[in-house]
PDB file of C-alpha atoms in Angstrom:
ATOM      1  CA  MET B1256      53.305  12.131  48.207  1.00 51.00           C
ATOM      2  CA  ALA B1257      53.401   8.663  49.795  1.00 50.00           C
ATOM      3  CA  ARG B1258      50.423   7.646  47.654  1.00 47.00           C
ATOM      4  CA  LEU B1259      52.281   8.741  44.523  1.00 42.00           C
ATOM      5  CA  ARG B1260      55.255   6.632  45.564  1.00 46.00           C
ATOM      6  CA  HIS B1261      52.977   3.564  45.910  1.00 45.00           C
ATOM      7  CA  VAL B1262      51.530   4.234  42.449  1.00 42.00           C
ATOM      8  CA  ALA B1263      55.035   4.538  41.000  1.00 44.00           C
ATOM      9  CA  ILE B1264      56.098   1.263  42.631  1.00 46.00           C
ATOM     10  CA  ALA B1265      52.950  -0.464  41.357  1.00 48.00           C
ATOM     11  CA  LEU B1266      53.511   0.824  37.822  1.00 44.00           C
ATOM     12  CA  ALA B1267      57.157  -0.201  37.867  1.00 48.00           C
ATOM     13  CA  PHE B1268      56.179  -3.642  39.065  1.00 50.00           C
ATOM     14  CA  THR B1269      53.834  -4.190  36.122  1.00 52.00           C
ATOM     15  CA  SER B1270      56.819  -4.170  33.755  1.00 58.00           C
ATOM     16  CA  ALA B1271      58.417  -7.095  31.976  1.00 69.00           C
ATOM     17  CA  ASN B1272      60.729  -7.885  34.903  1.00 75.00           C
ATOM     18  CA  ALA B1273      57.704  -8.205  37.181  1.00 76.00           C
ATOM     19  CA  LEU B1274      56.136 -10.652  34.764  1.00 84.00           C
ATOM     20  CA  ALA B1275      59.358 -12.647  34.907  1.00 93.00           C
ATOM     21  CA  CYS B1276      59.051 -12.880  38.721  1.00 95.00           C
ATOM     22  CA  TRP B1277      55.539 -14.344  38.516  1.00 95.00           C
ATOM     23  CA  GLU B1278      56.539 -16.768  35.747  1.00 96.00           C
ATOM     24  CA  GLU B1279      59.744 -17.889  37.467  1.00 97.00           C
ATOM     25  CA  ALA B1280      57.917 -18.730  40.709  1.00 98.00           C
ATOM     26  CA  ALA B1281      55.119 -20.440  38.771  1.00 97.00           C
ATOM     27  CA  VAL B1282      57.550 -22.707  36.943  1.00 98.00           C
ATOM     28  CA  LYS B1283      59.751 -23.390  39.984  1.00 98.00           C
ATOM     29  CA  TYR B1284      56.823 -24.448  42.201  1.00 98.00           C
ATOM     30  CA  ASP B1285      54.428 -25.705  39.491  1.00 97.00           C
ATOM     31  CA  ILE B1286      51.737 -23.189  40.456  1.00 97.00           C
ATOM     32  CA  ASN B1287      49.738 -21.093  38.024  1.00 96.00           C
ATOM     33  CA  ALA B1288      51.140 -17.536  37.846  1.00 96.00           C
ATOM     34  CA  TYR B1289      47.612 -16.101  37.715  1.00 96.00           C
ATOM     35  CA  LEU B1290      46.803 -17.855  40.986  1.00 97.00           C
ATOM     36  CA  LEU B1291      49.900 -16.350  42.622  1.00 97.00           C
ATOM     37  CA  HIS B1292      48.920 -12.920  41.300  1.00 96.00           C
ATOM     38  CA  ALA B1293      45.350 -13.348  42.594  1.00 97.00           C
ATOM     39  CA  ILE B1294      46.714 -14.232  46.039  1.00 98.00           C
ATOM     40  CA  ALA B1295      48.904 -11.104  46.038  1.00 98.00           C
ATOM     41  CA  LYS B1296      45.933  -8.999  44.963  1.00 97.00           C
ATOM     42  CA  THR B1297      43.818 -10.510  47.740  1.00 98.00           C
ATOM     43  CA  GLU B1298      46.548 -10.224  50.373  1.00 98.00           C
ATOM     44  CA  SER B1299      48.033  -6.776  49.760  1.00 97.00           C
ATOM     45  CA  GLY B1300      46.147  -5.177  46.889  1.00 97.00           C
ATOM     46  CA  LEU B1301      49.469  -5.639  45.025  1.00 96.00           C
ATOM     47  CA  ASN B1302      51.244  -3.313  47.479  1.00 97.00           C
ATOM     48  CA  ALA B1303      54.836  -4.504  47.889  1.00 96.00           C
ATOM     49  CA  ARG B1304      55.294  -2.305  50.994  1.00 97.00           C
ATOM     50  CA  ALA B1305      52.176  -3.562  52.815  1.00 98.00           C
ATOM     51  CA  ILE B1306      52.431  -4.568  56.455  1.00 98.00           C
ATOM     52  CA  ASN B1307      49.484  -5.710  58.543  1.00 98.00           C
ATOM     53  CA  ARG B1308      49.340  -6.602  62.214  1.00 97.00           C
ATOM     54  CA  ASN B1309      47.288  -9.605  63.334  1.00 95.00           C
ATOM     55  CA  ARG B1310      45.363 -10.097  66.566  1.00 94.00           C
ATOM     56  CA  ASN B1311      47.678 -12.911  67.628  1.00 94.00           C
ATOM     57  CA  GLY B1312      50.711 -10.584  67.616  1.00 96.00           C
ATOM     58  CA  SER B1313      52.144 -11.782  64.311  1.00 97.00           C
ATOM     59  CA  TYR B1314      52.308  -9.527  61.272  1.00 98.00           C
ATOM     60  CA  ASP B1315      52.196  -9.928  57.494  1.00 98.00           C
ATOM     61  CA  ILE B1316      54.882  -8.500  55.242  1.00 99.00           C
ATOM     62  CA  GLY B1317      55.052  -7.344  51.629  1.00 98.00           C
ATOM     63  CA  LEU B1318      53.291  -8.168  48.397  1.00 97.00           C
ATOM     64  CA  MET B1319      52.344 -11.746  49.340  1.00 98.00           C
ATOM     65  CA  GLN B1320      51.801 -10.808  53.028  1.00 98.00           C
ATOM     66  CA  ILE B1321      54.234 -13.390  54.372  1.00 99.00           C
ATOM     67  CA  ASN B1322      53.391 -13.970  58.035  1.00 98.00           C
ATOM     68  CA  SER B1323      56.142 -13.277  60.572  1.00 98.00           C
ATOM     69  CA  ILE B1324      55.872 -16.846  61.897  1.00 97.00           C
ATOM     70  CA  TRP B1325      57.791 -17.879  58.751  1.00 98.00           C
ATOM     71  CA  LEU B1326      60.812 -15.675  59.588  1.00 98.00           C
ATOM     72  CA  PRO B1327      62.795 -18.337  61.533  1.00 98.00           C
ATOM     73  CA  ALA B1328      62.397 -20.851  58.676  1.00 98.00           C
ATOM     74  CA  LEU B1329      63.245 -18.217  56.062  1.00 98.00           C
ATOM     75  CA  ARG B1330      66.437 -17.210  57.901  1.00 98.00           C
ATOM     76  CA  LYS B1331      67.737 -20.723  57.197  1.00 97.00           C
ATOM     77  CA  PHE B1332      67.543 -19.812  53.492  1.00 96.00           C
ATOM     78  CA  GLY B1333      69.188 -16.422  54.023  1.00 98.00           C
ATOM     79  CA  ILE B1334      65.938 -14.451  53.743  1.00 98.00           C
ATOM     80  CA  ASP B1335      65.245 -11.749  56.309  1.00 98.00           C
ATOM     81  CA  GLU B1336      62.237  -9.521  56.926  1.00 98.00           C
ATOM     82  CA  GLN B1337      63.551  -6.609  54.829  1.00 98.00           C
ATOM     83  CA  GLN B1338      63.960  -8.869  51.800  1.00 98.00           C
ATOM     84  CA  LEU B1339      60.247  -9.712  51.933  1.00 98.00           C
ATOM     85  CA  TYR B1340      59.520  -6.154  50.766  1.00 98.00           C
ATOM     86  CA  ASP B1341      61.199  -7.034  47.475  1.00 97.00           C
ATOM     87  CA  PRO B1342      58.346  -8.134  45.186  1.00 97.00           C
ATOM     88  CA  CYS B1343      60.258 -10.986  43.546  1.00 97.00           C
ATOM     89  CA  THR B1344      61.413 -12.372  46.892  1.00 98.00           C
ATOM     90  CA  SER B1345      57.888 -12.098  48.269  1.00 98.00           C
ATOM     91  CA  ILE B1346      56.464 -13.934  45.246  1.00 98.00           C
ATOM     92  CA  GLN B1347      59.056 -16.721  45.573  1.00 98.00           C
ATOM     93  CA  VAL B1348      58.359 -17.161  49.290  1.00 99.00           C
ATOM     94  CA  GLY B1349      54.589 -17.021  48.779  1.00 99.00           C
ATOM     95  CA  ALA B1350      54.833 -19.667  46.053  1.00 99.00           C
ATOM     96  CA  TRP B1351      57.009 -21.824  48.339  1.00 98.00           C
ATOM     97  CA  ILE B1352      54.416 -21.600  51.128  1.00 98.00           C
ATOM     98  CA  LEU B1353      51.550 -22.388  48.748  1.00 98.00           C
ATOM     99  CA  ALA B1354      53.501 -25.326  47.287  1.00 98.00           C
ATOM    100  CA  GLN B1355      53.898 -26.762  50.804  1.00 98.00           C
ATOM    101  CA  ASN B1356      50.141 -26.427  51.333  1.00 98.00           C
ATOM    102  CA  MET B1357      49.494 -28.189  48.026  1.00 97.00           C
ATOM    103  CA  ARG B1358      51.794 -31.074  48.937  1.00 98.00           C
ATOM    104  CA  ARG B1359      49.923 -31.445  52.221  1.00 96.00           C
ATOM    105  CA  LEU B1360      46.343 -30.767  51.042  1.00 96.00           C
ATOM    106  CA  GLY B1361      46.482 -31.454  47.310  1.00 95.00           C
ATOM    107  CA  ASN B1362      46.091 -29.037  44.441  1.00 93.00           C
ATOM    108  CA  SER B1363      42.873 -27.649  45.889  1.00 94.00           C
ATOM    109  CA  TRP B1364      41.084 -24.588  47.194  1.00 96.00           C
ATOM    110  CA  ASN B1365      41.775 -25.969  50.677  1.00 96.00           C
ATOM    111  CA  ALA B1366      45.490 -25.446  49.970  1.00 97.00           C
ATOM    112  CA  VAL B1367      44.804 -21.886  48.802  1.00 98.00           C
ATOM    113  CA  GLY B1368      42.725 -21.250  51.925  1.00 97.00           C
ATOM    114  CA  ALA B1369      45.506 -22.582  54.141  1.00 97.00           C
ATOM    115  CA  TYR B1370      47.772 -19.856  52.729  1.00 97.00           C
ATOM    116  CA  ASN B1371      45.764 -17.426  54.854  1.00 96.00           C
ATOM    117  CA  SER B1372      44.222 -19.462  57.655  1.00 92.00           C
ATOM    118  CA  GLY B1373      44.651 -22.751  59.460  1.00 88.00           C
ATOM    119  CA  ASN B1374      40.883 -22.781  59.995  1.00 91.00           C
ATOM    120  CA  ARG B1375      39.208 -24.666  57.122  1.00 92.00           C
ATOM    121  CA  GLU B1376      36.011 -22.567  57.090  1.00 94.00           C
ATOM    122  CA  LEU B1377      37.892 -19.255  57.145  1.00 95.00           C
ATOM    123  CA  GLY B1378      40.312 -20.651  54.590  1.00 94.00           C
ATOM    124  CA  LEU B1379      37.533 -21.481  52.151  1.00 95.00           C
ATOM    125  CA  ARG B1380      36.127 -17.952  52.509  1.00 97.00           C
ATOM    126  CA  TYR B1381      39.582 -16.633  51.739  1.00 97.00           C
ATOM    127  CA  ALA B1382      39.909 -18.995  48.743  1.00 97.00           C
ATOM    128  CA  LEU B1383      36.670 -17.567  47.336  1.00 97.00           C
ATOM    129  CA  LYS B1384      38.169 -14.064  47.530  1.00 98.00           C
ATOM    130  CA  VAL B1385      41.240 -15.311  45.666  1.00 98.00           C
ATOM    131  CA  TYR B1386      39.017 -16.991  43.073  1.00 97.00           C
ATOM    132  CA  LYS B1387      37.217 -13.688  42.492  1.00 97.00           C
ATOM    133  CA  ASN B1388      40.596 -12.035  41.832  1.00 97.00           C
ATOM    134  CA  LEU B1389      41.537 -14.476  39.074  1.00 95.00           C
ATOM    135  CA  PRO B1390      41.401 -12.948  35.575  1.00 90.00           C
ATOM    136  CA  PRO B1391      38.217 -13.810  33.637  1.00 84.00           C
ATOM    137  CA  ALA B1392      40.244 -15.291  30.767  1.00 70.00           C
ATOM    138  CA  MET B1393      41.764 -17.856  33.111  1.00 67.00           C
ATOM    139  CA  LEU B1394      38.364 -18.838  34.453  1.00 61.00           C
ATOM    140  CA  ALA B1395      37.016 -19.288  30.932  1.00 55.00           C
ATOM    141  CA  GLY B1396      40.053 -21.405  30.027  1.00 55.00           C
ATOM    142  CA  ALA B1397      39.589 -23.582  33.102  1.00 54.00           C
ATOM    143  CA  TYR B1398      35.957 -24.131  32.174  1.00 45.00           C
ATOM    144  CA  VAL B1399      36.853 -25.154  28.626  1.00 40.00           C
ATOM    145  CA  GLU B1400      39.592 -27.553  29.797  1.00 42.00           C
ATOM    146  CA  GLU B1401      37.292 -29.289  32.279  1.00 42.00           C
ATOM    147  CA  ASN B1402      34.393 -29.761  29.851  1.00 35.00           C
TER     148      ASN B1402
END
């Protein structure tokens, strides 16, 4: 029964309003919506109710797997832990975190890797996983634009 509920949530979140969430965050933070989607797929398998515990005692919440270390900063914006289970809120927060990484590290795979790990080597491994979750059409478009 729980599995059916996850399927229903996933199907509901593939609707037009879900697309609007990805697009809104992409425009607001100047980040490609497909990249945000690939991060969510890598982080949670697109499961808005996902929660994962880390060895260091922190935990990751929701679709974009927002780490609990962000909770004090998010409270200043009126966002609490429960709100991170809302897919649109999770996407907005994930895009905000990635945008901070990009300001610090440039528009690069290092910035994508830093979304998951402060360790550069682990971050680049993570970035490769994200890259593999990008849609093929986007990769073909990127190739054409660069050449």
